[in-house]
Amino acid sequence: MYDNLMHQRNKRQFSKLLHTEIHNLSKSFEIPARVALHNTLKENLFILFFCVATSTPMILVGRPGTSKTLSLQIMLDSLSHRNIKHFNQKLKDKQFHFNVNPLQCISFQGTRNCKPSAIKELWDQTERYSNDKTITTLFLFDEIGLAEQSPHNPLKILHQLLEHPKIAFVGISNWSLDAAKMNRMIMHSIPLMDHDGLTKTAKVILKKSNSTFLKQAITNIITVYERIMTDQTNAFKPNGNSDFFGARDFYALIKHEATLLKKSDRKSLECYLRNFGGLDHSDYRRQLQRILME
């Protein structure tokens, strides 16, 4: 709807302009080998970069395997003291006419027993780093969702710390926090990777492994994975855990398949059982067999 309103006053659609900027910025980062620069990763890098550069508090929310930690690692590496000159040159080449300072990251690990005093202590330490105007300081709150479960209610301290922050703040969580905890930050909810993203990721992994994989074989693996992830039964959700299987199992499956020099139906089945196994109950085996036979 917003895109249509913008389009009425512009020759190009707003969404197309935004996607172009996201793509151009993502190309400024050094992407590790065997990592596919799919749309999810591009969007993560885009919002992370601008929130950190402008000291806008934000939280990345997504299931395991949605490139949350990977996005941060890529950004921290590209904006390190060692690589910052090269990164700024790439920004200039992509018509982004500004420079950024190297990034100094202080990380806090959230747990189910952490306390507000520990957060405040590390926050004060991070603020002291910000006195150096030649660097950008970042307070990274990893597994902030676990901290929300602490009986000490440690996240209450964020209300005061994020009121007028002098430093950048990024939280990482596998699930959304209580709305009151997130009303002082931008929340970027990361969806599961779409079919195109899965295909691109698989091709990058296989390209680096020199594997002679057929296009149909990749399609078959992706189809099985998508059916497992969208299965409406509880066969793949032990004790109601909907995150028991995820994108990391897909990545491992592709890498495992790529190591097989001679691919037989039996070997392929072993790959599925190894990477989508770990459950003994009959419902799981029956449902997996049904999906593989379709």
Short mmCIF file of C-alpha atoms in Angstrom, two decimals:
data_model
loop_
_atom_site.label_atom_id
_atom_site.label_comp_id
_atom_site.label_asym_id
_atom_site.label_seq_id
_atom_site.Cartn_x
_atom_site.Cartn_y
_atom_site.Cartn_z
CA MET A 1 0.00 0.00 0.00
CA TYR A 2 2.75 2.46 1.00
CA ASP A 3 4.72 1.41 -2.06
CA ASN A 4 1.75 2.18 -4.33
CA LEU A 5 1.28 5.63 -2.79
CA MET A 6 4.95 6.44 -3.33
CA HIS A 7 4.77 5.11 -6.89
CA GLN A 8 2.03 7.61 -7.77
CA ARG A 9 4.48 10.47 -7.24
CA ASN A 10 7.62 8.80 -8.60
CA LYS A 11 8.56 7.16 -11.87
CA ARG A 12 10.19 4.22 -10.11
CA GLN A 13 8.61 2.18 -7.36
CA PHE A 14 9.95 2.86 -3.89
CA SER A 15 10.54 -0.86 -3.23
CA LYS A 16 12.72 -1.17 -6.34
CA LEU A 17 14.81 1.81 -5.29
CA LEU A 18 15.20 0.35 -1.80
CA HIS A 19 16.21 -3.08 -3.11
CA THR A 20 18.82 -1.42 -5.33
CA GLU A 21 20.33 0.42 -2.36
CA ILE A 22 20.29 -2.74 -0.23
CA HIS A 23 22.06 -4.67 -2.98
CA ASN A 24 24.69 -1.97 -3.56
CA LEU A 25 25.51 -1.62 0.13
CA SER A 26 25.74 -5.38 0.66
CA LYS A 27 28.33 -5.55 -2.13
CA SER A 28 30.59 -3.30 -0.04
CA PHE A 29 31.06 -6.05 2.56
CA GLU A 30 33.57 -8.88 2.29
CA ILE A 31 31.46 -12.04 2.05
CA PRO A 32 33.28 -15.23 3.15
CA ALA A 33 33.72 -18.14 0.77
CA ARG A 34 30.83 -20.65 0.72
CA VAL A 35 28.43 -17.96 1.97
CA ALA A 36 25.60 -17.02 -0.39
CA LEU A 37 24.64 -13.34 -0.50
CA HIS A 38 20.89 -14.00 -0.53
CA ASN A 39 18.16 -11.46 0.20
CA THR A 40 17.96 -12.30 3.91
CA LEU A 41 21.66 -11.64 4.42
CA LYS A 42 21.51 -8.45 2.33
CA GLU A 43 18.65 -7.04 4.41
CA ASN A 44 20.38 -7.98 7.67
CA LEU A 45 23.56 -6.19 6.63
CA PHE A 46 21.66 -3.13 5.42
CA ILE A 47 19.68 -2.52 8.60
CA LEU A 48 22.60 -3.45 10.86
CA PHE A 49 24.93 -1.03 9.13
CA PHE A 50 22.66 2.01 9.24
CA CYS A 51 21.43 1.39 12.79
CA VAL A 52 24.99 1.05 14.05
CA ALA A 53 26.25 4.02 12.02
CA THR A 54 23.48 6.25 13.42
CA SER A 55 23.48 4.76 16.96
CA THR A 56 19.87 3.66 16.53
CA PRO A 57 19.09 0.79 18.95
CA MET A 58 17.86 -2.34 17.17
CA ILE A 59 17.14 -6.03 17.71
CA LEU A 60 17.49 -8.88 15.22
CA VAL A 61 14.79 -11.52 15.74
CA GLY A 62 14.81 -14.78 13.82
CA ARG A 63 14.90 -18.54 14.15
CA PRO A 64 18.27 -20.31 14.32
CA GLY A 65 19.99 -20.30 10.93
CA THR A 66 18.60 -16.97 9.72
CA SER A 67 22.08 -15.40 9.47
CA LYS A 68 21.83 -13.18 12.57
CA THR A 69 25.28 -13.96 13.94
CA LEU A 70 26.76 -14.34 10.46
CA SER A 71 25.58 -10.84 9.50
CA LEU A 72 27.25 -9.36 12.56
CA GLN A 73 30.48 -11.25 11.94
CA ILE A 74 30.61 -9.97 8.36
CA MET A 75 29.99 -6.39 9.47
CA LEU A 76 32.51 -6.55 12.31
CA ASP A 77 35.16 -7.94 9.97
CA SER A 78 34.51 -5.37 7.22
CA LEU A 79 34.50 -2.47 9.70
CA SER A 80 37.56 -3.64 11.61
CA HIS A 81 40.66 -1.43 11.87
CA ARG A 82 42.36 -3.75 9.38
CA ASN A 83 39.67 -3.49 6.69
CA ILE A 84 38.00 -0.11 7.25
CA LYS A 85 40.00 1.72 4.56
CA HIS A 86 39.05 -0.89 1.96
CA PHE A 87 35.40 -0.78 3.08
CA ASN A 88 35.20 3.01 2.78
CA GLN A 89 36.66 2.80 -0.72
CA LYS A 90 33.98 0.28 -1.67
CA LEU A 91 31.31 2.62 -0.29
CA LYS A 92 32.67 5.37 -2.50
CA ASP A 93 32.71 3.05 -5.53
CA LYS A 94 29.05 2.22 -4.90
CA GLN A 95 28.14 5.94 -4.78
CA PHE A 96 27.72 6.11 -0.99
CA HIS A 97 29.37 9.45 -0.31
CA PHE A 98 30.33 9.10 3.34
CA ASN A 99 32.99 7.39 5.44
CA VAL A 100 32.55 5.34 8.60
CA ASN A 101 34.88 4.79 11.54
CA PRO A 102 36.20 1.38 12.55
CA LEU A 103 33.86 -0.52 14.84
CA GLN A 104 34.67 -1.48 18.44
CA CYS A 105 32.25 -4.15 19.69
CA ILE A 106 31.67 -5.05 23.34
CA SER A 107 29.56 -8.20 23.69
CA PHE A 108 27.26 -9.20 26.54
CA GLN A 109 26.03 -12.80 26.68
CA GLY A 110 22.44 -13.07 27.88
CA THR A 111 21.54 -15.94 30.20
CA ARG A 112 18.53 -17.05 32.24
CA ASN A 113 20.30 -15.82 35.37
CA CYS A 114 21.89 -12.51 34.33
CA LYS A 115 21.37 -9.34 36.39
CA PRO A 116 20.82 -5.64 35.59
CA SER A 117 24.04 -4.69 37.37
CA ALA A 118 26.11 -6.80 34.96
CA ILE A 119 24.49 -5.12 31.95
CA LYS A 120 25.04 -1.65 33.43
CA GLU A 121 28.67 -2.38 34.23
CA LEU A 122 29.49 -3.45 30.67
CA TRP A 123 27.41 -0.59 29.24
CA ASP A 124 29.47 1.95 31.20
CA GLN A 125 32.65 0.32 29.92
CA THR A 126 31.38 0.58 26.34
CA GLU A 127 30.51 4.25 26.83
CA ARG A 128 34.06 4.95 27.98
CA TYR A 129 35.31 3.59 24.65
CA SER A 130 33.02 6.09 22.91
CA ASN A 131 35.17 8.95 24.20
CA ASP A 132 37.50 8.07 21.34
CA LYS A 133 35.82 9.84 18.42
CA THR A 134 37.89 7.95 15.86
CA ILE A 135 35.91 4.74 16.45
CA THR A 136 32.26 3.67 16.62
CA THR A 137 31.35 1.69 19.73
CA LEU A 138 28.74 -1.06 19.75
CA PHE A 139 27.09 -2.83 22.68
CA LEU A 140 26.07 -6.27 21.42
CA PHE A 141 23.49 -8.11 23.55
CA ASP A 142 23.63 -11.73 22.39
CA GLU A 143 20.73 -14.07 23.30
CA ILE A 144 18.73 -11.19 24.74
CA GLY A 145 15.69 -13.48 24.68
CA LEU A 146 17.26 -15.71 27.34
CA ALA A 147 17.86 -12.68 29.57
CA GLU A 148 14.14 -11.90 29.43
CA GLN A 149 13.54 -15.19 31.27
CA SER A 150 15.83 -14.25 34.16
CA PRO A 151 14.07 -13.88 37.55
CA HIS A 152 16.15 -10.74 38.13
CA ASN A 153 14.35 -8.90 35.30
CA PRO A 154 17.63 -7.57 33.86
CA LEU A 155 16.10 -5.98 30.76
CA LYS A 156 14.41 -3.28 32.83
CA ILE A 157 17.73 -1.45 32.83
CA LEU A 158 17.44 -1.00 29.05
CA HIS A 159 14.56 1.46 29.49
CA GLN A 160 16.95 4.03 30.93
CA LEU A 161 20.03 3.06 28.89
CA LEU A 162 18.25 3.31 25.53
CA GLU A 163 16.45 6.58 26.28
CA HIS A 164 19.26 8.71 24.81
CA PRO A 165 22.05 6.28 23.92
CA LYS A 166 25.53 7.57 23.16
CA ILE A 167 26.56 4.23 21.67
CA ALA A 168 25.14 1.77 19.15
CA PHE A 169 23.09 -1.13 20.51
CA VAL A 170 22.21 -4.44 18.82
CA GLY A 171 20.27 -7.28 20.42
CA ILE A 172 20.00 -10.81 19.01
CA SER A 173 17.15 -13.16 19.85
CA ASN A 174 15.52 -16.31 18.48
CA TRP A 175 12.10 -14.97 19.46
CA SER A 176 10.31 -11.65 19.96
CA LEU A 177 10.53 -9.99 23.36
CA ASP A 178 7.72 -8.42 25.32
CA ALA A 179 6.51 -5.29 23.53
CA ALA A 180 7.44 -3.07 26.48
CA LYS A 181 11.03 -4.29 26.20
CA MET A 182 11.27 -3.41 22.51
CA ASN A 183 9.56 -0.02 22.36
CA ARG A 184 12.90 1.82 22.46
CA MET A 185 14.48 -0.02 19.57
CA ILE A 186 13.86 -1.03 15.97
CA MET A 187 12.93 -4.69 15.57
CA HIS A 188 13.98 -6.47 12.40
CA SER A 189 12.06 -9.74 12.15
CA ILE A 190 13.88 -12.15 9.84
CA PRO A 191 11.65 -14.54 7.87
CA LEU A 192 12.64 -18.05 6.88
CA MET A 193 14.63 -18.17 3.66
CA ASP A 194 12.49 -18.43 0.53
CA HIS A 195 12.94 -20.97 -2.27
CA ASP A 196 15.24 -18.71 -4.30
CA GLY A 197 17.43 -18.07 -1.27
CA LEU A 198 17.74 -21.79 -0.53
CA THR A 199 18.63 -22.50 -4.16
CA LYS A 200 21.28 -19.78 -4.26
CA THR A 201 22.79 -20.97 -0.98
CA ALA A 202 22.93 -24.58 -2.16
CA LYS A 203 24.62 -23.59 -5.43
CA VAL A 204 27.29 -21.55 -3.63
CA ILE A 205 28.08 -24.43 -1.24
CA LEU A 206 28.28 -26.93 -4.08
CA LYS A 207 30.34 -24.63 -6.31
CA LYS A 208 33.08 -24.43 -3.71
CA SER A 209 33.07 -28.21 -3.22
CA ASN A 210 33.55 -28.99 -6.94
CA SER A 211 30.58 -31.33 -6.72
CA THR A 212 28.80 -32.43 -9.91
CA PHE A 213 25.31 -31.90 -8.58
CA LEU A 214 22.37 -31.92 -10.92
CA LYS A 215 19.91 -29.05 -10.77
CA GLN A 216 17.08 -31.51 -10.13
CA ALA A 217 18.95 -32.97 -7.15
CA ILE A 218 19.14 -29.52 -5.55
CA THR A 219 15.45 -28.96 -6.20
CA ASN A 220 14.60 -32.31 -4.60
CA ILE A 221 16.57 -31.52 -1.44
CA ILE A 222 14.96 -28.09 -1.12
CA THR A 223 11.50 -29.58 -1.63
CA VAL A 224 12.06 -32.11 1.15
CA TYR A 225 13.38 -29.41 3.49
CA GLU A 226 10.45 -27.09 2.80
CA ARG A 227 7.95 -29.89 3.45
CA ILE A 228 9.63 -30.77 6.73
CA MET A 229 9.60 -27.13 7.85
CA THR A 230 5.94 -26.60 6.89
CA ASP A 231 4.68 -29.97 8.11
CA GLN A 232 1.50 -29.47 10.13
CA THR A 233 1.91 -32.57 12.31
CA ASN A 234 4.07 -32.74 15.44
CA ALA A 235 6.33 -35.41 13.92
CA PHE A 236 9.23 -32.96 13.55
CA LYS A 237 8.49 -30.93 16.71
CA PRO A 238 9.52 -32.99 19.76
CA ASN A 239 7.90 -31.61 22.92
CA GLY A 240 6.42 -28.81 20.82
CA ASN A 241 9.85 -27.47 19.85
CA SER A 242 9.25 -25.97 16.40
CA ASP A 243 12.95 -25.05 16.08
CA PHE A 244 14.26 -28.62 16.47
CA PHE A 245 15.06 -28.63 12.74
CA GLY A 246 16.07 -25.53 10.83
CA ALA A 247 18.22 -23.91 8.17
CA ARG A 248 21.45 -25.22 9.69
CA ASP A 249 20.30 -28.78 9.07
CA PHE A 250 19.69 -27.82 5.44
CA TYR A 251 23.20 -26.37 5.10
CA ALA A 252 24.71 -29.50 6.67
CA LEU A 253 22.66 -31.74 4.37
CA ILE A 254 23.91 -29.95 1.26
CA LYS A 255 27.53 -30.12 2.44
CA HIS A 256 27.13 -33.80 3.31
CA GLU A 257 25.64 -34.63 -0.08
CA ALA A 258 28.48 -32.77 -1.77
CA THR A 259 31.08 -35.04 -0.13
CA LEU A 260 29.59 -38.19 -1.66
CA LEU A 261 31.55 -39.11 -4.76
CA LYS A 262 29.02 -41.73 -5.85
CA LYS A 263 25.47 -40.77 -5.03
CA SER A 264 23.07 -43.67 -4.63
CA ASP A 265 19.56 -43.69 -3.23
CA ARG A 266 20.91 -45.40 -0.13
CA LYS A 267 23.66 -42.82 0.40
CA SER A 268 21.20 -40.00 -0.15
CA LEU A 269 18.82 -41.52 2.40
CA GLU A 270 21.67 -41.69 4.91
CA CYS A 271 22.20 -37.94 4.46
CA TYR A 272 18.57 -37.18 5.27
CA LEU A 273 18.56 -39.49 8.29
CA ARG A 274 21.78 -38.00 9.63
CA ASN A 275 20.80 -34.35 9.24
CA PHE A 276 17.07 -34.68 9.93
CA GLY A 277 17.37 -37.45 12.49
CA GLY A 278 17.73 -37.58 16.25
CA LEU A 279 14.14 -38.66 16.87
CA ASP A 280 13.13 -42.24 17.63
CA HIS A 281 9.35 -42.16 17.69
CA SER A 282 7.43 -43.90 14.92
CA ASP A 283 5.47 -40.78 13.85
CA TYR A 284 8.70 -39.08 12.84
CA ARG A 285 9.97 -42.04 10.79
CA ARG A 286 6.62 -42.54 9.11
CA GLN A 287 6.24 -38.86 8.21
CA LEU A 288 9.81 -38.55 6.91
CA GLN A 289 9.32 -41.67 4.78
CA ARG A 290 6.11 -40.25 3.36
CA ILE A 291 7.80 -36.96 2.42
CA LEU A 292 10.77 -38.71 0.79
CA MET A 293 8.52 -40.96 -1.29
CA GLU A 294 6.34 -38.16 -2.65
#
